[in-house]
Short mmCIF file of C-alpha atoms in Angstrom, two decimals:
data_model
loop_
_atom_site.label_atom_id
_atom_site.label_comp_id
_atom_site.label_asym_id
_atom_site.label_seq_id
_atom_site.Cartn_x
_atom_site.Cartn_y
_atom_site.Cartn_z
CA MET A 1172 0.00 0.00 0.00
CA PHE A 1173 2.78 2.47 0.89
CA SER A 1174 5.43 1.18 -1.53
CA GLU A 1175 5.99 -1.15 -4.44
CA ASP A 1176 9.37 -2.22 -3.05
CA TYR A 1177 9.14 -5.43 -1.03
CA ASN A 1178 11.87 -4.45 1.46
CA ALA A 1179 10.23 -1.07 2.08
CA MET A 1180 6.88 -2.76 2.74
CA LYS A 1181 8.54 -5.24 5.10
CA ASN A 1182 10.34 -2.45 6.97
CA HIS A 1183 7.12 -0.45 7.27
CA TYR A 1184 5.29 -3.48 8.65
CA LEU A 1185 8.05 -4.18 11.18
CA LEU A 1186 8.03 -0.56 12.38
CA ILE A 1187 4.27 -0.76 12.86
CA GLN A 1188 4.73 -3.97 14.88
CA ILE A 1189 7.43 -2.37 17.05
CA GLY A 1190 5.21 0.66 17.70
CA HIS A 1191 2.29 -1.58 18.59
CA ALA A 1192 4.43 -3.64 20.97
CA ILE A 1193 5.67 -0.50 22.72
CA SER A 1194 2.11 0.77 23.01
CA GLN A 1195 0.89 -2.54 24.46
CA LEU A 1196 3.74 -2.69 26.99
CA MET A 1197 3.12 0.87 28.10
CA GLU A 1198 -0.65 0.39 28.41
CA GLN A 1199 -0.38 -2.89 30.32
CA GLY A 1200 2.69 -2.06 32.38
CA LEU A 1201 1.64 1.33 33.69
CA LYS A 1202 -1.42 1.82 35.81
CA LEU A 1203 -0.58 5.51 36.04
CA MET A 1204 -2.91 6.29 33.16
CA THR A 1205 -5.97 5.59 35.27
CA GLN A 1206 -4.45 7.20 38.35
CA ALA A 1207 -3.65 10.35 36.40
CA LYS A 1208 -7.15 10.29 34.84
CA MET A 1209 -5.81 10.48 31.29
CA SER A 1210 -7.58 9.27 28.18
CA LEU A 1211 -5.88 6.74 25.94
CA ASN A 1212 -5.27 9.43 23.33
CA GLN A 1213 -3.67 11.76 25.91
CA PHE A 1214 -1.52 8.86 27.14
CA HIS A 1215 -0.27 8.13 23.61
CA GLU A 1216 0.46 11.83 23.06
CA GLU A 1217 2.58 11.87 26.25
CA ILE A 1218 4.53 8.81 25.06
CA LEU A 1219 5.08 10.44 21.65
CA ASN A 1220 6.34 13.64 23.28
CA ASP A 1221 8.72 11.63 25.48
CA PHE A 1222 10.16 9.81 22.45
CA LYS A 1223 10.63 13.13 20.67
CA ASN A 1224 12.20 15.06 23.55
CA ILE A 1225 14.15 12.65 25.77
CA ARG A 1226 17.72 11.84 24.70
CA LEU A 1227 19.35 8.59 25.78
CA THR A 1228 22.74 8.70 27.48
CA ASP A 1229 25.50 6.11 27.32
CA ALA A 1230 24.42 4.87 30.76
CA ASP A 1231 20.87 4.39 29.45
CA MET A 1232 22.15 2.36 26.50
CA ALA A 1233 24.31 0.20 28.79
CA TYR A 1234 21.32 -0.45 31.06
CA ALA A 1235 19.12 -1.30 28.05
CA GLY A 1236 21.63 -3.94 27.00
CA GLN A 1237 21.18 -5.93 30.21
CA PRO A 1238 18.85 -8.95 30.23
CA CYS A 1239 15.44 -8.43 31.82
CA GLN A 1240 12.09 -10.13 32.33
CA ILE A 1241 8.66 -8.63 31.82
CA ARG A 1242 5.80 -10.27 33.70
CA PHE A 1243 2.11 -9.42 33.54
CA TYR A 1244 0.15 -10.45 36.59
#
């Protein structure tokens, strides 16, 4: 739909999947949305603003490289 190039279509699809996974993790992992009385749209706008404005440091990248577990109870 967005390209006739197979690799471009595959990359677009993978980026959509990554965005969806991040959204699902944020929605399920944080109960702050209901505590802060935010709508889902406001919550997604806040996440978007954070991705646009927050810069990762070398310490952040080192921490991100460590193994972790995510559990949903």
